[in-house]
Short mmCIF file of C-alpha atoms in Angstrom, two decimals:
data_model
loop_
_atom_site.label_atom_id
_atom_site.label_comp_id
_atom_site.label_asym_id
_atom_site.label_seq_id
_atom_site.Cartn_x
_atom_site.Cartn_y
_atom_site.Cartn_z
CA UNK A 60 101.80 88.63 90.97
CA UNK A 61 104.53 89.67 88.54
CA UNK A 62 101.93 91.34 86.29
CA UNK A 63 100.59 93.57 89.07
CA UNK A 64 101.23 97.29 88.65
CA UNK A 65 102.36 98.96 91.86
CA UNK A 66 101.94 102.69 92.54
CA UNK A 67 105.65 103.08 93.26
CA UNK A 68 108.75 102.38 91.17
CA UNK A 69 110.80 99.22 91.57
CA UNK A 70 113.40 99.49 94.29
CA UNK A 71 111.62 102.36 96.03
CA UNK A 72 112.25 103.51 99.59
CA UNK A 73 110.42 106.03 101.74
CA UNK A 74 110.08 107.34 105.28
CA UNK A 75 107.28 106.53 107.67
CA UNK A 76 106.52 110.17 108.43
CA UNK A 77 108.10 111.95 111.37
CA UNK A 78 111.56 113.53 111.44
CA UNK A 79 113.45 115.45 114.14
CA UNK A 80 113.57 119.22 114.40
CA UNK A 81 111.22 122.10 113.70
CA UNK A 82 112.38 123.41 110.28
CA UNK A 83 109.94 122.09 107.68
CA UNK A 84 111.97 123.55 104.81
CA UNK A 85 115.07 121.63 105.84
CA UNK A 86 113.06 118.46 106.51
CA UNK A 87 111.56 118.55 103.04
CA UNK A 88 114.97 119.17 101.47
CA UNK A 89 116.27 116.07 103.25
CA UNK A 90 113.33 113.93 102.14
CA UNK A 91 113.44 115.07 98.52
CA UNK A 92 117.19 114.61 98.40
CA UNK A 93 117.45 111.21 100.08
CA UNK A 94 114.21 109.63 98.81
CA UNK A 95 113.88 110.78 95.20
CA UNK A 96 111.72 107.83 94.06
CA UNK A 97 109.05 107.99 96.77
CA UNK A 98 109.32 111.08 98.98
CA UNK A 99 106.86 111.73 101.76
CA UNK A 100 105.46 114.84 103.41
CA UNK A 101 107.53 115.04 106.61
CA UNK A 102 105.95 115.50 110.02
CA UNK A 103 107.76 117.42 112.78
CA UNK A 104 106.15 116.66 116.16
CA UNK A 105 108.77 118.79 117.94
CA UNK A 106 106.81 121.85 116.78
CA UNK A 107 104.26 121.05 119.47
CA UNK A 108 100.47 120.54 119.56
CA UNK A 109 99.05 120.36 116.08
CA UNK A 110 102.21 118.80 114.69
CA UNK A 111 101.69 115.53 116.59
CA UNK A 112 100.00 112.53 115.00
CA UNK A 113 96.64 112.99 116.70
CA UNK A 114 96.42 116.76 116.42
CA UNK A 115 97.70 116.92 112.84
CA UNK A 116 95.20 114.28 111.74
CA UNK A 117 92.31 115.70 113.76
CA UNK A 118 92.94 119.03 112.05
CA UNK A 119 91.77 117.40 108.81
CA UNK A 120 88.36 116.48 110.21
CA UNK A 121 85.35 118.19 108.61
CA UNK A 122 82.67 119.71 110.86
CA UNK A 123 84.26 118.09 113.90
CA UNK A 124 86.43 120.71 115.63
CA UNK A 125 89.00 119.74 118.23
CA UNK A 126 91.00 121.46 120.95
CA UNK A 127 93.72 120.70 123.47
CA UNK A 128 92.46 120.26 127.03
CA UNK A 129 94.72 119.15 129.89
CA UNK A 130 97.33 118.03 127.39
CA UNK A 131 94.93 115.88 125.34
CA UNK A 132 92.96 116.43 122.17
CA UNK A 133 89.19 116.42 122.53
CA UNK A 134 86.13 117.27 120.46
CA UNK A 135 85.27 120.95 120.86
CA UNK A 136 82.01 122.88 120.44
CA UNK A 137 83.61 125.24 117.90
CA UNK A 138 86.87 125.89 116.10
CA UNK A 139 89.37 127.76 118.24
CA UNK A 140 93.03 128.69 118.51
CA UNK A 141 94.34 125.11 118.69
CA UNK A 142 92.59 124.07 115.50
CA UNK A 143 93.64 127.23 113.68
CA UNK A 144 97.26 126.60 114.61
CA UNK A 145 97.04 122.98 113.49
CA UNK A 146 95.61 123.89 110.11
CA UNK A 147 98.09 126.73 109.68
CA UNK A 148 100.98 124.32 110.21
CA UNK A 149 99.60 121.98 107.56
CA UNK A 150 99.01 124.82 105.12
CA UNK A 151 102.59 126.03 105.55
CA UNK A 152 103.88 122.50 105.06
CA UNK A 153 101.96 122.13 101.81
CA UNK A 154 103.10 125.53 100.56
CA UNK A 155 106.70 124.59 101.30
CA UNK A 156 106.21 121.28 99.50
CA UNK A 157 104.86 123.08 96.44
CA UNK A 158 107.84 125.42 96.45
CA UNK A 159 110.47 122.70 96.70
CA UNK A 160 108.83 119.96 94.60
CA UNK A 161 107.06 122.04 91.97
CA UNK A 162 108.39 119.95 89.08
CA UNK A 163 108.21 116.57 90.81
CA UNK A 164 106.42 114.01 88.63
CA UNK A 165 106.50 110.74 90.59
CA UNK A 166 104.57 109.24 93.51
CA UNK A 167 104.51 111.12 96.81
CA UNK A 168 103.21 109.84 100.14
CA UNK A 169 101.22 111.74 102.76
CA UNK A 170 100.28 110.39 106.19
CA UNK A 171 97.36 110.73 108.60
CA UNK A 172 96.06 108.89 111.62
CA UNK A 173 93.43 106.28 110.85
CA UNK A 174 89.90 106.21 112.29
CA UNK A 175 90.58 103.54 114.94
CA UNK A 176 93.65 105.27 116.33
CA UNK A 177 91.90 108.64 116.38
CA UNK A 178 88.87 107.09 118.10
CA UNK A 179 91.21 105.63 120.74
CA UNK A 180 92.94 108.98 121.24
CA UNK A 181 90.38 111.78 120.93
CA UNK A 182 88.18 112.54 123.92
CA UNK A 183 84.49 113.35 123.98
CA UNK A 184 83.42 116.67 125.52
CA UNK A 185 81.77 114.74 128.36
CA UNK A 186 84.87 112.68 129.00
CA UNK A 187 86.10 109.35 127.76
CA UNK A 188 87.41 108.47 124.33
CA UNK A 189 85.30 108.46 121.20
CA UNK A 190 85.89 104.71 121.19
CA UNK A 191 83.21 104.31 123.86
CA UNK A 192 80.48 105.47 121.43
CA UNK A 193 80.09 103.46 118.19
CA UNK A 194 77.97 106.22 116.67
CA UNK A 195 80.67 108.79 117.39
CA UNK A 196 83.25 106.51 115.80
CA UNK A 197 81.16 106.27 112.62
CA UNK A 198 80.76 110.04 112.55
CA UNK A 199 84.50 110.47 113.06
CA UNK A 200 85.22 108.10 110.19
CA UNK A 201 82.91 109.95 107.82
CA UNK A 202 84.42 113.28 108.80
CA UNK A 203 87.95 111.91 108.36
CA UNK A 204 87.11 110.44 104.94
CA UNK A 205 85.84 113.82 103.75
CA UNK A 206 88.83 115.62 105.19
CA UNK A 207 91.36 113.23 103.69
CA UNK A 208 89.71 113.47 100.30
CA UNK A 209 90.16 117.25 100.49
CA UNK A 210 93.73 116.86 101.74
CA UNK A 211 94.68 114.62 98.83
CA UNK A 212 93.09 117.13 96.46
CA UNK A 213 95.10 119.95 98.05
CA UNK A 214 98.36 118.05 97.51
CA UNK A 215 97.37 117.26 93.92
CA UNK A 216 96.66 120.92 93.20
CA UNK A 217 100.09 121.90 94.43
CA UNK A 218 101.90 119.06 92.67
CA UNK A 219 99.81 118.44 89.53
CA UNK A 220 102.42 116.13 87.97
CA UNK A 221 102.72 113.89 91.03
CA UNK A 222 100.59 110.92 92.08
CA UNK A 223 99.55 110.74 95.73
CA UNK A 224 99.68 107.75 98.07
CA UNK A 225 97.96 107.98 101.44
CA UNK A 226 99.38 106.26 104.51
CA UNK A 227 96.90 105.64 107.33
CA UNK A 228 98.74 105.39 110.65
CA UNK A 229 96.99 102.86 112.89
CA UNK A 230 99.32 102.13 115.83
CA UNK A 231 96.33 101.53 118.13
CA UNK A 232 94.57 99.06 115.83
CA UNK A 233 95.69 95.84 117.58
CA UNK A 234 94.77 97.26 121.01
CA UNK A 235 91.36 98.39 119.74
CA UNK A 236 90.65 94.91 118.37
CA UNK A 237 91.82 93.26 121.58
CA UNK A 238 89.83 95.49 123.92
CA UNK A 239 93.09 96.71 125.42
CA UNK A 240 92.68 100.49 125.20
CA UNK A 241 92.57 101.61 128.85
CA UNK A 242 89.92 103.94 130.22
CA UNK A 243 90.99 107.19 131.84
CA UNK A 244 91.00 105.68 135.33
CA UNK A 245 93.30 102.90 134.22
CA UNK A 246 91.04 100.44 136.01
CA UNK A 247 89.29 99.16 132.92
CA UNK A 248 89.41 99.06 129.14
CA UNK A 249 87.08 99.95 126.33
CA UNK A 250 85.09 97.20 124.70
CA UNK A 251 86.84 95.57 121.75
CA UNK A 252 85.81 96.60 118.26
CA UNK A 253 84.90 93.60 116.11
CA UNK A 254 87.23 92.92 113.19
CA UNK A 255 84.41 93.23 110.66
CA UNK A 256 83.48 96.66 112.03
CA UNK A 257 87.10 97.86 112.09
CA UNK A 258 87.55 96.69 108.50
CA UNK A 259 84.41 98.54 107.44
CA UNK A 260 85.67 101.78 109.00
CA UNK A 261 89.02 101.50 107.25
CA UNK A 262 87.33 100.55 103.99
CA UNK A 263 85.27 103.75 104.21
CA UNK A 264 88.50 105.75 104.09
CA UNK A 265 90.11 103.62 101.37
CA UNK A 266 87.10 103.95 99.10
CA UNK A 267 86.63 107.67 99.74
CA UNK A 268 90.08 109.10 99.06
CA UNK A 269 90.47 107.90 95.47
CA UNK A 270 94.20 107.13 95.74
CA UNK A 271 96.18 104.04 96.82
CA UNK A 272 96.23 103.58 100.60
CA UNK A 273 98.96 102.06 102.76
CA UNK A 274 98.02 101.06 106.33
CA UNK A 275 100.88 101.50 108.78
CA UNK A 276 100.96 99.75 112.15
CA UNK A 277 104.18 99.75 114.17
CA UNK A 278 102.83 97.41 116.85
CA UNK A 279 102.92 93.66 117.43
CA UNK A 280 100.11 91.48 116.09
CA UNK A 281 99.31 93.54 113.00
CA UNK A 282 95.95 92.23 111.66
CA UNK A 283 97.15 91.54 108.13
CA UNK A 284 94.06 89.81 106.79
CA UNK A 285 91.87 92.61 108.08
CA UNK A 286 94.07 95.22 106.39
CA UNK A 287 94.10 93.29 103.11
CA UNK A 288 90.31 93.08 103.17
CA UNK A 289 89.95 96.88 103.27
CA UNK A 290 91.32 97.35 99.75
CA UNK A 291 94.60 98.85 100.97
CA UNK A 292 97.44 98.45 98.48
CA UNK A 293 100.09 97.74 101.13
CA UNK A 294 100.86 97.34 104.81
CA UNK A 295 103.74 99.11 106.57
CA UNK A 296 105.19 97.36 109.60
CA UNK A 297 108.30 96.89 111.73
CA UNK A 298 110.06 93.71 110.63
CA UNK A 299 111.44 93.17 114.14
CA UNK A 300 107.88 92.76 115.44
CA UNK A 301 106.91 90.06 112.94
CA UNK A 302 106.85 86.77 114.86
CA UNK A 303 104.55 84.67 112.67
CA UNK A 304 105.52 84.56 109.01
CA UNK A 305 102.50 82.64 107.73
CA UNK A 306 99.97 85.53 107.86
CA UNK A 307 102.48 87.86 106.22
CA UNK A 308 103.23 85.35 103.48
CA UNK A 309 99.52 84.82 102.84
CA UNK A 310 98.89 88.56 102.61
CA UNK A 311 101.77 89.10 100.20
CA UNK A 312 100.72 86.14 98.09
CA UNK A 313 97.21 87.60 97.93
CA UNK A 314 98.58 90.82 96.46
CA UNK A 315 99.37 93.09 99.41
CA UNK A 316 102.44 95.27 99.06
CA UNK A 317 104.95 95.48 101.91
CA UNK A 318 106.52 98.60 103.33
CA UNK A 319 109.30 96.81 105.18
CA UNK A 320 110.47 98.63 108.32
CA UNK A 321 114.04 97.39 108.29
CA UNK A 322 116.11 100.08 110.03
CA UNK A 323 115.96 100.92 113.77
CA UNK A 324 114.69 104.40 114.57
CA UNK A 325 117.63 104.99 116.92
CA UNK A 326 121.29 104.04 116.47
CA UNK A 327 122.59 101.03 118.40
CA UNK A 328 124.58 101.76 121.55
CA UNK A 329 127.79 100.67 119.86
CA UNK A 330 128.65 102.39 116.61
CA UNK A 331 126.62 103.79 113.75
CA UNK A 332 123.45 102.42 112.24
CA UNK A 333 123.29 99.64 109.67
CA UNK A 334 124.70 100.05 106.17
CA UNK A 335 122.57 99.79 103.06
CA UNK A 336 124.02 96.32 102.45
CA UNK A 337 122.91 95.20 105.92
CA UNK A 338 119.45 96.68 105.40
CA UNK A 339 119.11 94.93 102.04
CA UNK A 340 120.22 91.64 103.58
CA UNK A 341 117.67 92.04 106.37
CA UNK A 342 114.83 92.37 103.86
CA UNK A 343 116.15 89.62 101.54
CA UNK A 344 116.41 87.15 104.41
CA UNK A 345 112.79 87.71 105.36
CA UNK A 346 111.71 87.47 101.70
CA UNK A 347 113.61 84.22 101.24
CA UNK A 348 112.05 82.75 104.39
CA UNK A 349 108.62 83.62 103.00
CA UNK A 350 109.53 81.66 99.86
CA UNK A 351 108.90 84.29 97.20
CA UNK A 352 111.15 84.78 94.14
CA UNK A 353 113.78 87.50 94.39
CA UNK A 354 112.58 89.14 91.15
CA UNK A 355 109.30 89.97 92.92
CA UNK A 356 110.97 91.70 95.85
CA UNK A 357 112.04 94.91 94.08
CA UNK A 358 108.50 95.56 92.83
CA UNK A 359 106.34 94.56 95.79
CA UNK A 360 108.50 95.81 98.66
CA UNK A 361 109.31 99.39 99.69
CA UNK A 362 112.14 99.81 102.21
CA UNK A 363 111.43 102.07 105.20
CA UNK A 364 112.66 102.80 108.71
CA UNK A 365 111.00 100.69 111.40
CA UNK A 366 108.82 103.64 112.41
CA UNK A 367 108.98 107.42 112.63
CA UNK A 368 112.29 109.19 113.26
CA UNK A 369 111.11 112.08 115.44
CA UNK A 370 113.36 111.01 118.33
CA UNK A 371 116.46 110.40 116.23
CA UNK A 372 119.26 112.89 115.74
CA UNK A 373 119.13 114.78 112.43
CA UNK A 374 122.35 113.09 111.34
CA UNK A 375 121.07 109.60 112.09
CA UNK A 376 117.67 110.28 110.49
CA UNK A 377 119.34 111.36 107.27
CA UNK A 378 121.63 108.33 107.31
CA UNK A 379 118.64 106.01 107.82
CA UNK A 380 116.78 107.44 104.82
CA UNK A 381 119.91 107.15 102.67
CA UNK A 382 120.42 103.52 103.77
CA UNK A 383 116.80 102.69 102.89
CA UNK A 384 117.20 104.32 99.46
CA UNK A 385 120.41 102.48 98.63
CA UNK A 386 119.04 99.17 99.92
CA UNK A 387 116.06 99.46 97.59
CA UNK A 388 118.32 100.15 94.65
CA UNK A 389 120.30 97.01 95.44
CA UNK A 390 117.17 94.94 94.80
CA UNK A 391 116.88 96.36 91.30
CA UNK A 392 120.55 95.80 90.52
CA UNK A 393 120.70 92.23 91.82
#
């Protein structure tokens, strides 16, 4: 394990994706300032439809237009205003990134919803989620793979000295595997997707994009072995939701990197959020319980917030990113 080369520097920290507010220029200044070793392209859901996880990701699909209908994203017969707005937001974000990070020469992370979460969220024109139709899910995955490949290329063109990491957000993955995604009536649930089929869909994306992929799941019961089998370089999860250490230890021992969600997305009711020392201790304690040597921690682990920070205050979000950064640096120094 100590000879493995990771696509991030030792002691790195990063954000999961979302931040509060609507000013992309300010959000990118915060990210580049607080996370200099592994910045990410911030997402600002407060800007409305097209800036949310599902809409922003669906805007990357190729030959599969989407629209907002009754407050939900669905497949559309043709590209319309909603899709144009979504793609315009992304284009402006990338232009702003190129302006602010023109000389950046390290790894940078971009995020998009994964195929299982999009299938559980997007609706068919005739009603119901794409998840009900295995053929539609395969088509969605192929379209997403093509779109993400183009998205990675667009980031690379703007930041030619940087190296891109792709984070696939799969919050719905455990529910999809368990057959727990409810139908529109709420009286039933969609049939479970078999683990082997879910892994194949994720592997399609991993193999298509040509850059290291991190799979993020901020839900209980993260399917770690499934994620490892896709060829992903790392898993991102909320440490507070890890109840069984054995699967995590096995995945790490098998070579999976860990994006350790160690800081709450909202401040506790009493006082400010945790200090960098407390964040570092939180990660070290888990690492020690897993039984791995401390020297391995700084290389294999990236410190992150527990999940996105869209609902945090700007002040707290900035403090969380700074605490993650300083906690990661403690691992290198110790």
